[in-house]
Coordinates of C-alpha atoms (C1' of nucleotides) in Angstrom, one line a residue:
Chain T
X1 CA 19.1 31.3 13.3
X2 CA 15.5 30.1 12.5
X3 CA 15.2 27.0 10.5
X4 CA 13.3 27.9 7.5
X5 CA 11.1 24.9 5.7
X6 CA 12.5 24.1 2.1
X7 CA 8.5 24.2 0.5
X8 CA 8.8 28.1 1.4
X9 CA 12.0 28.7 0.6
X10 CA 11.6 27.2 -3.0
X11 CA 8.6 29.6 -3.4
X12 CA 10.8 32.8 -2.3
X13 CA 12.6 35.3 -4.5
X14 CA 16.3 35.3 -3.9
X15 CA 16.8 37.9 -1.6
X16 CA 20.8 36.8 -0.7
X17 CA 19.6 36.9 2.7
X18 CA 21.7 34.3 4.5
X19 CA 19.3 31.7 5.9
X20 CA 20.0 28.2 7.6
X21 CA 17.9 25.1 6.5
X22 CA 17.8 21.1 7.8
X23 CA 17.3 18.3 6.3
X24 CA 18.3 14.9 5.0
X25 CA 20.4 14.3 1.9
X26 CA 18.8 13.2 -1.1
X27 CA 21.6 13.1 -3.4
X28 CA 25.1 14.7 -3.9
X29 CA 26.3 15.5 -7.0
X30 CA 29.9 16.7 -8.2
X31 CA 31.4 17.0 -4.6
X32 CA 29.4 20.3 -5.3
X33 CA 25.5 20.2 -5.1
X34 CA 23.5 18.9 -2.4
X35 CA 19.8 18.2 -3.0
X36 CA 18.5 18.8 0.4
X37 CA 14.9 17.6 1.3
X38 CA 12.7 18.4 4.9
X39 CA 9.5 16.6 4.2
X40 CA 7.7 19.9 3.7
X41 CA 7.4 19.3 -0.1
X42 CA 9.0 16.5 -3.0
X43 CA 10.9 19.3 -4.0
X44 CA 14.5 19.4 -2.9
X45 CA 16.6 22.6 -2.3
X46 CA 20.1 22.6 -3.8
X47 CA 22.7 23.5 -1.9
X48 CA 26.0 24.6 -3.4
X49 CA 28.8 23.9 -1.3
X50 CA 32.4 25.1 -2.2
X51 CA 34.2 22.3 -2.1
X52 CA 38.1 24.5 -2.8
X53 CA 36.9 26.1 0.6
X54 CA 35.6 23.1 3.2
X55 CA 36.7 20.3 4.9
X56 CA 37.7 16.9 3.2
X57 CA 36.4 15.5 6.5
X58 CA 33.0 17.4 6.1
X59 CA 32.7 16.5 2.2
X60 CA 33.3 12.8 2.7
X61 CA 30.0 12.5 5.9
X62 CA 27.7 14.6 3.1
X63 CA 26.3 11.2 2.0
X64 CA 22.6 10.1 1.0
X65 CA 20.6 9.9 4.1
X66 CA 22.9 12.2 6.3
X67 CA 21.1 14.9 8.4
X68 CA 22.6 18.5 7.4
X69 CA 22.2 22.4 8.5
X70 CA 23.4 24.2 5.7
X71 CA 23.8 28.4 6.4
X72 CA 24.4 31.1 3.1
X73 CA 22.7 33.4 1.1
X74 CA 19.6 32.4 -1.1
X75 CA 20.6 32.9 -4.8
X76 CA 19.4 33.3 -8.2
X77 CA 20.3 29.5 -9.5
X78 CA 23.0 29.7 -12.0
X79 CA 21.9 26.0 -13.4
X80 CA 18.3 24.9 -14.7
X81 CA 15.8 23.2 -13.0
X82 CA 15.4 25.6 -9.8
X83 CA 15.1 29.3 -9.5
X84 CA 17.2 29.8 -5.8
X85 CA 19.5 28.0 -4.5
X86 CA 21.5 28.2 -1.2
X87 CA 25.3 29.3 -1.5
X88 CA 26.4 27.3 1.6
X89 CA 29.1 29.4 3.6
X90 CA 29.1 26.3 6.6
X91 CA 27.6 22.8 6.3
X92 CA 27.4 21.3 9.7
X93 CA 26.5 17.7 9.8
X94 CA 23.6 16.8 12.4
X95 CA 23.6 12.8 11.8
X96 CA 25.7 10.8 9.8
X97 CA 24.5 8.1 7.3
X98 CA 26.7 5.3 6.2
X99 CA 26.4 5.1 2.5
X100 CA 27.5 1.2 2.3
X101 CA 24.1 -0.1 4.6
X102 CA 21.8 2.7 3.9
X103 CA 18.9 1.0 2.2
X104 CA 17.6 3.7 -0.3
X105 CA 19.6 5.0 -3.2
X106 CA 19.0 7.5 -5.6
X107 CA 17.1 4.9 -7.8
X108 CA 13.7 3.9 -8.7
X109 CA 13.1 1.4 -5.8
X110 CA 10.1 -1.4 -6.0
X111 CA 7.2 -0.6 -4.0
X112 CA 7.4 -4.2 -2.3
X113 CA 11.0 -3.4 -1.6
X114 CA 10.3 -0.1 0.5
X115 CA 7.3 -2.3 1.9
X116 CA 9.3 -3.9 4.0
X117 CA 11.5 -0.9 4.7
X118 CA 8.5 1.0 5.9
X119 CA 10.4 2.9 8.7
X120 CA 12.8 4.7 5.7
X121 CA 10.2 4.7 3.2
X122 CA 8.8 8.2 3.8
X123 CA 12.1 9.7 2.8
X124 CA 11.1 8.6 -0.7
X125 CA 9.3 11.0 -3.3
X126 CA 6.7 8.8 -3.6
X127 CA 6.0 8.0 0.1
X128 CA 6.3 11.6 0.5
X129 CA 3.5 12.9 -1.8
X130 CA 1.1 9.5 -0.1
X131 CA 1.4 10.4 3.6
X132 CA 0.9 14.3 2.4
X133 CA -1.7 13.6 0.9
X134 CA -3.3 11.5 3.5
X135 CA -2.8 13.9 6.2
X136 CA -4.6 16.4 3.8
X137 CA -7.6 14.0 3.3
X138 CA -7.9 13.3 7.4
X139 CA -7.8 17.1 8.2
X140 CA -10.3 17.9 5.4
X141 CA -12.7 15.5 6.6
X142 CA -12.7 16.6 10.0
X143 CA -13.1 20.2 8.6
X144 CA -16.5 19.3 6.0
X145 CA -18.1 17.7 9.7
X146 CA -16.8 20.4 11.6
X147 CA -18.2 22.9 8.9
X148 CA -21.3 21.1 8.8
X149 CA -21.8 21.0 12.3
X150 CA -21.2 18.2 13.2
X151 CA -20.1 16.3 16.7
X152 CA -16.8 14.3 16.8
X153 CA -17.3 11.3 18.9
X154 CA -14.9 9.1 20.5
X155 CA -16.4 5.5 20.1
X156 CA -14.3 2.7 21.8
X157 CA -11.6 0.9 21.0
X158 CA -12.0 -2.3 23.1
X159 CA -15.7 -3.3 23.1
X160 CA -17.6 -6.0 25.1
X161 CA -20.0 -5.9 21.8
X162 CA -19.2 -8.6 19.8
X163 CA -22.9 -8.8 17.8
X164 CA -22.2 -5.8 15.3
X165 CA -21.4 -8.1 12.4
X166 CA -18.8 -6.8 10.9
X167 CA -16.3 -9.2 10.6
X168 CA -13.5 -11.1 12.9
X169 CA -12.5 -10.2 16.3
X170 CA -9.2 -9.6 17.9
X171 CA -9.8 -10.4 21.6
X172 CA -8.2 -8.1 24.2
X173 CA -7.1 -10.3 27.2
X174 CA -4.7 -10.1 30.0
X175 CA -4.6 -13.8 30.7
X176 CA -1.7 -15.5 31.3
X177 CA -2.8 -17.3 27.5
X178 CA -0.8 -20.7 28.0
X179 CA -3.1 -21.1 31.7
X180 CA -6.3 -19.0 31.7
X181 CA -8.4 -19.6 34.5
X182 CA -11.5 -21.9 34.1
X183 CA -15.1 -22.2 35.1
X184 CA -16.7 -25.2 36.7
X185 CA -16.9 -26.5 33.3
X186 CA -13.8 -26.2 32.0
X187 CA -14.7 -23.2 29.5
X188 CA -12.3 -19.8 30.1
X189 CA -14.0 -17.9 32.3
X190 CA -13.5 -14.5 31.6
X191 CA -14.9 -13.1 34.7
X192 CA -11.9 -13.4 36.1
X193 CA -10.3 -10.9 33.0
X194 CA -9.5 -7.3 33.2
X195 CA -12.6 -6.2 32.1
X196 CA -14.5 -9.3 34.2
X197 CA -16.2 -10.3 30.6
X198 CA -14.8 -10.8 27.2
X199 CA -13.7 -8.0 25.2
X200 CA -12.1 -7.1 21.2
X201 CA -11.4 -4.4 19.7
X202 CA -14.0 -2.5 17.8
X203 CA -14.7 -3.6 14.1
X204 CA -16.9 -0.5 13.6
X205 CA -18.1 2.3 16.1
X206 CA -21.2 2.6 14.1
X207 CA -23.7 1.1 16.9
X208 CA -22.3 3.2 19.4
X209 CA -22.5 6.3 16.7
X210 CA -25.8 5.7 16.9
X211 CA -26.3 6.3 20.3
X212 CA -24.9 9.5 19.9
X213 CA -26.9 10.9 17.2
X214 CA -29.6 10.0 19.3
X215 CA -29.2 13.0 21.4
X216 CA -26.9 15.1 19.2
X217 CA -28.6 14.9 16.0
X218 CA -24.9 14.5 13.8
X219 CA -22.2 13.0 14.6
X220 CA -19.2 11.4 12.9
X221 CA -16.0 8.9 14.4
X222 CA -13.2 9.0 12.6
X223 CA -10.9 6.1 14.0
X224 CA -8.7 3.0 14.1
X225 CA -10.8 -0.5 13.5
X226 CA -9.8 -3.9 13.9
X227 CA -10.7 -6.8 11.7
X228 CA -9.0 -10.3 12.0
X229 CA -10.0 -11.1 8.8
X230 CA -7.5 -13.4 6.6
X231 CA -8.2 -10.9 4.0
X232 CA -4.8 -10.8 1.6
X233 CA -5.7 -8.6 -0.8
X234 CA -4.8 -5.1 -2.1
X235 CA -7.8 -3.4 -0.6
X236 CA -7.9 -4.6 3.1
X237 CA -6.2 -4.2 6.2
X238 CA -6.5 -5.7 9.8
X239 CA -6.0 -2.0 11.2
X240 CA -7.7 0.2 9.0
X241 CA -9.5 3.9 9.7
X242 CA -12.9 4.5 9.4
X243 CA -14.9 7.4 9.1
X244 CA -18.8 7.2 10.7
X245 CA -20.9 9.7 10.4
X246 CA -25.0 9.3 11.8
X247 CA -27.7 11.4 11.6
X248 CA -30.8 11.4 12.9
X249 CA -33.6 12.3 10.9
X250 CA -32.2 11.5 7.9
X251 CA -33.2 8.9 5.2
X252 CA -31.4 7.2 2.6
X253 CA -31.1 9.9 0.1
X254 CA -29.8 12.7 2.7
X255 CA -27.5 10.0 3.1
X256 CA -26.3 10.2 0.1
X257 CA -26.2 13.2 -0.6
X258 CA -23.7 13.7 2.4
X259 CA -21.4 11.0 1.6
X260 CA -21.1 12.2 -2.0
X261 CA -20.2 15.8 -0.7
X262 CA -18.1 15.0 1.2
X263 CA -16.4 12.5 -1.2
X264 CA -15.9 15.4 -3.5
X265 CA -15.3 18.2 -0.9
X266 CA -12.0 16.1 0.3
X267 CA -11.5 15.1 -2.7
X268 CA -11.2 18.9 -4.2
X269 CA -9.3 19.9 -1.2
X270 CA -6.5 17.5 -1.9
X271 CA -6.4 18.8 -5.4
X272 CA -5.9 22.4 -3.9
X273 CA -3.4 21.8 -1.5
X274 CA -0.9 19.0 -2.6
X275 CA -1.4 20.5 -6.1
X276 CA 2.3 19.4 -6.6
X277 CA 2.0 16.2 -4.9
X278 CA -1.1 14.9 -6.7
X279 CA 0.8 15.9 -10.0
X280 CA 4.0 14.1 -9.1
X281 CA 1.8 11.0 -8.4
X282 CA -0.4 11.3 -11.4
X283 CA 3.2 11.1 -13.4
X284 CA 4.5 8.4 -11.9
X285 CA 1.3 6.9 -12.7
X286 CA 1.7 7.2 -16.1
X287 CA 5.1 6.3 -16.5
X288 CA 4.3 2.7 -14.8
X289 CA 1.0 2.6 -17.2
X290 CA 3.4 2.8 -20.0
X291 CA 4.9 -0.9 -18.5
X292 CA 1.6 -2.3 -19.5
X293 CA 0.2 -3.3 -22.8
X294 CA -2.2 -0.7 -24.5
X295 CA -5.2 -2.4 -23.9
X296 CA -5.0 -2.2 -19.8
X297 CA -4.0 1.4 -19.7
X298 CA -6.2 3.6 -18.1
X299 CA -7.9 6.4 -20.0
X300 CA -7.5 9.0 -17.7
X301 CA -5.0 10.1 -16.0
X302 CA -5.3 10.2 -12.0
X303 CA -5.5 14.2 -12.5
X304 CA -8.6 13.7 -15.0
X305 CA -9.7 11.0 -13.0
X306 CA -10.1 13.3 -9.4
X307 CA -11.4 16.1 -11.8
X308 CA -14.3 14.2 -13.7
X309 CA -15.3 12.9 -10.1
X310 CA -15.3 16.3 -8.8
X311 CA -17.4 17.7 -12.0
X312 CA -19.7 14.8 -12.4
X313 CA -22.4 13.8 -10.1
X314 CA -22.4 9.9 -9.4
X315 CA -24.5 7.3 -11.0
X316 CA -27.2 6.3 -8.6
X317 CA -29.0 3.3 -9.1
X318 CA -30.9 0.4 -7.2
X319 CA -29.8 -3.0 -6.9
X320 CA -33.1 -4.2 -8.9
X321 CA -31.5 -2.1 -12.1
X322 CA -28.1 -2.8 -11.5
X323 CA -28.9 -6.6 -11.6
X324 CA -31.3 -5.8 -15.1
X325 CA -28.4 -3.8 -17.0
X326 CA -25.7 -6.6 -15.5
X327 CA -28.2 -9.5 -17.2
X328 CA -28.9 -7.5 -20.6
X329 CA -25.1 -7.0 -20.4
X330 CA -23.1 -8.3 -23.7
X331 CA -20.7 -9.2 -20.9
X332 CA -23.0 -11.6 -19.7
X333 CA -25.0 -13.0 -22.2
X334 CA -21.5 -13.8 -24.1
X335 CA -20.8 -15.7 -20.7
X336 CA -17.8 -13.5 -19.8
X337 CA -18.7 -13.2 -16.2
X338 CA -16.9 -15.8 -14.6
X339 CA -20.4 -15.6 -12.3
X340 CA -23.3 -15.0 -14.6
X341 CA -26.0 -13.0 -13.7
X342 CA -29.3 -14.9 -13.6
X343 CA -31.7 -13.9 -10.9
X344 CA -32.5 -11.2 -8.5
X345 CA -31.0 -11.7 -4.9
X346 CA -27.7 -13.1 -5.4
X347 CA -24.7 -10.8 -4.3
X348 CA -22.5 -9.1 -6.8
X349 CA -18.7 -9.8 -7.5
X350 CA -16.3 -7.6 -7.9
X351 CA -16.7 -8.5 -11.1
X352 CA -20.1 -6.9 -11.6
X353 CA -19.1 -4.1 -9.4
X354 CA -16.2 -3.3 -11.9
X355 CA -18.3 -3.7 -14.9
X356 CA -20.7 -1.1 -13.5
X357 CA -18.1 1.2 -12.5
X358 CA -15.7 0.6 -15.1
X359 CA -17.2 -0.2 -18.2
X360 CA -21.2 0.6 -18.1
X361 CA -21.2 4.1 -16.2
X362 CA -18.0 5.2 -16.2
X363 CA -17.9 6.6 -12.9
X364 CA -18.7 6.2 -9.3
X365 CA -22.0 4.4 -8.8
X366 CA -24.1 4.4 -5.6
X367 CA -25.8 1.2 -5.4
X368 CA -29.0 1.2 -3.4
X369 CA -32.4 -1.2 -2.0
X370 CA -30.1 -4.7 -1.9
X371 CA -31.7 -7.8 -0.6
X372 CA -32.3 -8.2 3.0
X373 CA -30.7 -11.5 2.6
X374 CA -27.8 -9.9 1.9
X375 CA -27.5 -7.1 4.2
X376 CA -26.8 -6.5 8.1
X377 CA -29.9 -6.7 10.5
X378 CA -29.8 -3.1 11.4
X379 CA -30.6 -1.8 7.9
X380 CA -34.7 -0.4 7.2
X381 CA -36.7 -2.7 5.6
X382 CA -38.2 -0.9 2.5
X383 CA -41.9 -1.5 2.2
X384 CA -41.7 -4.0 -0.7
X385 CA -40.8 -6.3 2.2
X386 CA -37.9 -8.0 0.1
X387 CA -35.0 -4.7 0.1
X388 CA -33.6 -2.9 2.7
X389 CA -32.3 1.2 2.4
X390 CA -28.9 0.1 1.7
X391 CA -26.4 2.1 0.2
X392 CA -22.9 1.5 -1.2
X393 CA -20.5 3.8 -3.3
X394 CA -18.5 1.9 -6.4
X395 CA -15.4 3.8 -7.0
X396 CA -13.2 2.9 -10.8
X397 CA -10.2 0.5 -9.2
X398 CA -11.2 0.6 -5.8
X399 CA -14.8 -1.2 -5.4
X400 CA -16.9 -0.2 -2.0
X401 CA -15.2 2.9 -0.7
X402 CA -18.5 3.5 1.1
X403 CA -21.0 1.3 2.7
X404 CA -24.0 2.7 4.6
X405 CA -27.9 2.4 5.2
X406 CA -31.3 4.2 6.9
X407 CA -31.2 2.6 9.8
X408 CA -34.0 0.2 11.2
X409 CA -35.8 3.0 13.7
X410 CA -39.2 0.6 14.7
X411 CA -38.0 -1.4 17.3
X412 CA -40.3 -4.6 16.4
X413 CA -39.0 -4.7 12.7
X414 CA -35.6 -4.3 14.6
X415 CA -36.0 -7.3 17.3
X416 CA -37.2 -9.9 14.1
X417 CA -34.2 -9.2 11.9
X418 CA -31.8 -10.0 15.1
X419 CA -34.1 -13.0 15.6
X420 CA -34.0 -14.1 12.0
X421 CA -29.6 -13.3 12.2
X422 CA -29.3 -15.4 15.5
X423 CA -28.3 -11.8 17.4
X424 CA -29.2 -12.4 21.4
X425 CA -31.6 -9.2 22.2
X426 CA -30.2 -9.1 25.7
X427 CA -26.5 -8.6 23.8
X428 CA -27.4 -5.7 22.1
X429 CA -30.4 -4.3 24.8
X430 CA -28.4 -0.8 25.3
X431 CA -28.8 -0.2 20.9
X432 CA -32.4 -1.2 21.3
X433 CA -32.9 1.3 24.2
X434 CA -33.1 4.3 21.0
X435 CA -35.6 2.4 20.0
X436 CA -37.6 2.3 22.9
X437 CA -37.1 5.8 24.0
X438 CA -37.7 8.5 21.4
X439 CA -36.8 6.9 18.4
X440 CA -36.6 8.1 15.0
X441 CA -35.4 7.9 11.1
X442 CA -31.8 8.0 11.1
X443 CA -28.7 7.2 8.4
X444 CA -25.1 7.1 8.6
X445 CA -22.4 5.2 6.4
X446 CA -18.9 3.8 7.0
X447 CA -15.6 5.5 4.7
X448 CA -12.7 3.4 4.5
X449 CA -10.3 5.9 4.9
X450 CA -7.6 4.2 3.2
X451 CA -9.3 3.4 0.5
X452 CA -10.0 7.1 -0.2
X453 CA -6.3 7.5 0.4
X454 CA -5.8 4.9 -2.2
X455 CA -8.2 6.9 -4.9
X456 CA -6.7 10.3 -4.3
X457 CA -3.1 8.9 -4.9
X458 CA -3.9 6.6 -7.3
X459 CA -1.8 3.6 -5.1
X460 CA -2.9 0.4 -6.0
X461 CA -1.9 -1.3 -2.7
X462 CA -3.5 -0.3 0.7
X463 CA -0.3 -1.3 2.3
X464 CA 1.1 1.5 0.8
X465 CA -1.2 4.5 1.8
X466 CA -0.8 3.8 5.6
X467 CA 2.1 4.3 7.3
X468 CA 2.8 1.0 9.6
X469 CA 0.2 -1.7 7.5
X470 CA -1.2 -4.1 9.8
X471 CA -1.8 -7.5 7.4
X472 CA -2.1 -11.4 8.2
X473 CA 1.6 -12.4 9.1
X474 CA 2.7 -9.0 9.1
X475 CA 2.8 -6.3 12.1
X476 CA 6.5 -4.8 11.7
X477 CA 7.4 -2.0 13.9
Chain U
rU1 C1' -8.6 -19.6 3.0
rC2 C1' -8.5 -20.8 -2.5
rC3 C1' -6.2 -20.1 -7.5
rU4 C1' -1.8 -18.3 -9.8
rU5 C1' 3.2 -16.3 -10.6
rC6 C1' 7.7 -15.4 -8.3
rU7 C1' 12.3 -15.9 -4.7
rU8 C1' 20.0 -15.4 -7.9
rA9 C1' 25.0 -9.4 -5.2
rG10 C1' 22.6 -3.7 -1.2
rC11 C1' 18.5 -2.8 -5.4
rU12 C1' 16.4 -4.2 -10.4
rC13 C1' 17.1 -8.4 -13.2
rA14 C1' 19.8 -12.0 -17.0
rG15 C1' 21.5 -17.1 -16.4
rC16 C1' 21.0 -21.7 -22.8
rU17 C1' 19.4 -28.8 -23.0
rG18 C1' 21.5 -30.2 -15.9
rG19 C1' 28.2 -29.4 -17.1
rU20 C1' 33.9 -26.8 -15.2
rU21 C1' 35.6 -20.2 -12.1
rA22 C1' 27.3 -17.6 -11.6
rG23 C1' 26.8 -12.3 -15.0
rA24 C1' 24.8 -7.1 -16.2
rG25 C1' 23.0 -2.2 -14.9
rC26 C1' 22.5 0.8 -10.7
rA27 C1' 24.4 1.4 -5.6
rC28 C1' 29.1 1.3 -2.7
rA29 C1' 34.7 2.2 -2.4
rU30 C1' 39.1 4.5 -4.8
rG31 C1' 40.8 7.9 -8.5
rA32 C1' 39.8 11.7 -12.4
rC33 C1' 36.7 15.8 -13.6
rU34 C1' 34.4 20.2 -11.3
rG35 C1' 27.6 24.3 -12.6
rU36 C1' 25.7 19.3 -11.6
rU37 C1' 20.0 17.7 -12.0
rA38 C1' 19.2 9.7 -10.5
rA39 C1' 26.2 14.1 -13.2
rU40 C1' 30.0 11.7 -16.2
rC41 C1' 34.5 8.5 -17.0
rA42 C1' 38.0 4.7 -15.2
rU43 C1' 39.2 0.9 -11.7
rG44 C1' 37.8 -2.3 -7.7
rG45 C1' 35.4 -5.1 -3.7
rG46 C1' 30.8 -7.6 -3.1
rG47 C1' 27.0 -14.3 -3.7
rU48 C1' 23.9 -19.3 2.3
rC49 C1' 21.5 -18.9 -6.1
rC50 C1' 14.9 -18.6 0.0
rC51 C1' 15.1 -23.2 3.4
rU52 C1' 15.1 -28.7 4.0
rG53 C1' 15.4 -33.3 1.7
rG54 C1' 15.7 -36.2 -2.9
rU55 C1' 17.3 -37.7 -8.2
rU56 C1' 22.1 -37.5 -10.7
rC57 C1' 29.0 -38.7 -12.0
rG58 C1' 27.4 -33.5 -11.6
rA59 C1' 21.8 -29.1 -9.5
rG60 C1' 20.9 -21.9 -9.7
rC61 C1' 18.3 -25.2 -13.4
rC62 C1' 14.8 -31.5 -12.4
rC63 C1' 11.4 -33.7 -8.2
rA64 C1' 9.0 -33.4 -3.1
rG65 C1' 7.9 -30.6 1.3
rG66 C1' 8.2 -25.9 3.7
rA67 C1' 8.7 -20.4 4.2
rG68 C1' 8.1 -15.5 2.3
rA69 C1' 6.4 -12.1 -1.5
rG70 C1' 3.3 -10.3 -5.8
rG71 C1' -1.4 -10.6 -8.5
rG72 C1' -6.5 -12.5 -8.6
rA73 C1' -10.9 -14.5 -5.8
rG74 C1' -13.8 -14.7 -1.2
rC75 C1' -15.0 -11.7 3.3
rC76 C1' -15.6 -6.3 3.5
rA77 C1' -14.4 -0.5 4.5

RNA sequence: UCCUUCUUAGCUCAGCUGGUUAGAGCACAUGACUGUUAAUCAUGGGGUCCCUGGUUCGAGCCCAGGAGAGGGAGCCA
């Protein structure tokens, strides 16, 4: 008999049809009522066994955790909370679970618990509703590009660049590491390596996204990047995802107009489809906001939080303004910045960032024109000599969920700022090739896609909005 | 990497001024009950008090060093 999935069977009438599900035990109650879950949905199906009519022997292995096929007829429920339930006529267990060691009980667990229980987590309600979710939000962006018409490019994993910039390397080596062969003067020589020079892995395919939209107009990665950052904080990752989109002839505004519709397209998307899940999260949101004293609870709920950023458009301001409300800030002229804002040029904190976001606008800000100083080399220069076309999205909790630019298109502009940021031209000589041959305005921005996970399910952690987190001191599994 | 808080049963946590045999709830086991919703009730088992060293007649508690975790900062997506 076909297995049926439990999110389609909760949504049926009760036709008494007999019908065969599988899944994992969440709980069993009374020697009677089995709440059955298959990952399709938080939602369990109950199961009423007849426990006169089966086995002691079966009874005693239906335990939380055990896998199950359970076959009878789908009923009206006789007890609240669900409308069908399954009148089990056979219950055949699949795999047992030993209800002394297994780790997850029919409790509120701590997040840092199931942390390090990663591989069980997703049998949880909450881990459930996350990795639906962020399976939702990946398939949703790759339907706005696709929709849009854009090309899906494979940019590399292991790179030979290492000039883009963007952070810490981890190097990709087949040495023997305790005996690497040397040069004549005693420095590694990776000649001799697999790839005969020295490789990482990518920290952002952006560069060679670039060369792409040089021929195919718009294009977008969407794929694993590698920082080896000693970044321990809630918002990063040494393995993260990364979305890239580049477009030629596009300047900073078409820029961002794409990056906030796509924001909101995903955004309302998730709200469509994991209706239920979104709800169950925005509940346990609430309930853990109650822990907290009044003054640090969140006005909205994570609901009305993914609705008012659907309905509103975001702020959009440049740095220049940003740094003039920040000065004329209360906040800051009663010294409450623990870095006070006194002249144009310096980078913001998170600080500022959250007092833009949080407090002053009340929604998410895109942040334009920032200092050269303070930007990468291959951002345009604006004509005031002093800015470049720089863009990043604020979102309320997160910070930069987005970071992007108008790219430097006139190759002599281009070859000064490498000069001026110590880049070798002869490193990066295949980038400045677009340059040289039929080049022309282009944008493009980098999403952390975890981050977006994090703002959808309104997590606070990153480790807990990716399935295996990679962190400093941690790569389990 | 810096600041800060924490580490006691499978989980979440109490543990007084340093004092004798370290507790609770949940989980688990056994039994009762049998239309339950994290069922309920009764009984029971369960401890390297993170590690190492020190102070003390005596350390879960005090001191030093280390490890791990949480939160914040920096770097960023």
């Amino acid at each position: 008999m076909a297995r049926l999935r439990i999110k389609d069977i909760l949504k049926s009438s009760p036709t008494e049809q007999v019908i065969t599900v599988k899944g994992w035990v969440r709980t069993f109650r009374n020697n009677s009522f089995i709440a059955l879950n298959d990952g399709s949905t938080n939602n369990n199906l109950q199961v009423v066994v007849d426990f006169t009519n089966t086995d002691e022997s079966i009874l005693k292995r239906i335990t939380t955790g055990a896998a199950i096929s359970a076959t009878g007829a789908l009923l009206a429920s006789l007890g609240k909370g669900q409308t069908v339930e399954l009148k089990a006529s056979s219950i055949e267990i699949i795999g047992d679970s030993d209800a002394e060691k297994y780790p997850l009980q029919p409790k509120k667990h701590s997040l840092e618990f199931l942390r390090e229980i990663a591989h069980l987590r997703f049998r949880t309600n909450t881990f459930g509703a996350v990795f639906r979710v962020r399976n939702t939000l990946a398939f949703a962006i790759h339907q706005f590009f696709n929709e849009k018409g854009f090309l899906y490019i494979h940019t590399p994993i292991i790179t030979s660049s290492d000039a883009e910039g963007a952070g810490e390397m981890f190097r990709v080596t087949n040495f023997d590491i305790a005996n690497p062969p040397k040069d004549e003067q005693g420095q590694i020589d990776y000649k001799q390596d697999f790839f005969g020079k020295s490789t990482n892995l990518t920290v952002s395919g952006q560069l060679e996204g670039e060369l792409a939209a040089m021929a195919f107009s718009d294009i977008y990665t969407f794929g694993p990047t590698f920082r080896a950052e000693n970044s321990n904080t809630t918002r990063h990752l040494a393995e993260f995802w990364m979305i890239e989109p580049e477009m030629a002839f596009n300047d900073l505004t078409d820029n961002m107009n794409l990056a906030e519709e796509m924001l909101q397209y995903v955004m309302k998307v998730a709200l469509e489809k994991n209706k239920e899940d979104i709800e169950f999260l925005s509940q346990r949101l609430e309930e853990e906001e109650k822990q907290k004293p009044q003054n640090e609870r969140s006005e909205l709920s994570l609901l009305d939080k993914l609705n008012f950023c659907l309905e509103n458009k975001f702020e959009r301001i440049t740095y220049t303004q940003a740094i003039e409300i920040l000065r004329e800030s209360n906040h800051n002229k009663k010294k409450k910045f623990q870095y006070l804002i006194d002249k144009w040029g310096v980078d913001l904190q998170s600080e500022h960032e959250r007092y833009l976001v949080e407090k002053h606008f009340k929604k998410p800000v895109i942040l334009t024109d920032y200092p050269k100083e303070i930007k990468s080399f291959y951002m345009r220069q604006n004509d005031d000599g002093k800015t470049v076309a720089a863009m990043d999205i604020l979102f309320p909790g997160i910070g930069e969920i987005v970071g992007g630019s108008q790219r430097e298109e006139r190759l002599e502009h281009l070859e000064t700022r490498m000069a001026e940021n110590g880049i070798p031209a002869e490193e990066l000589s295949w980038y400045l090739d677009t340059r040289r041959f039929g080049s022309c305005p282009h944008a493009g921005f980098g999403l952390g896609f975890e981050r977006l996970v994090l703002f959808v399910t309104g997590m606070t952690n990153i480790r807990d909005v990716i399935p295996f987190p990679r962190s400093p001191k941690n790569c389990e599994f």
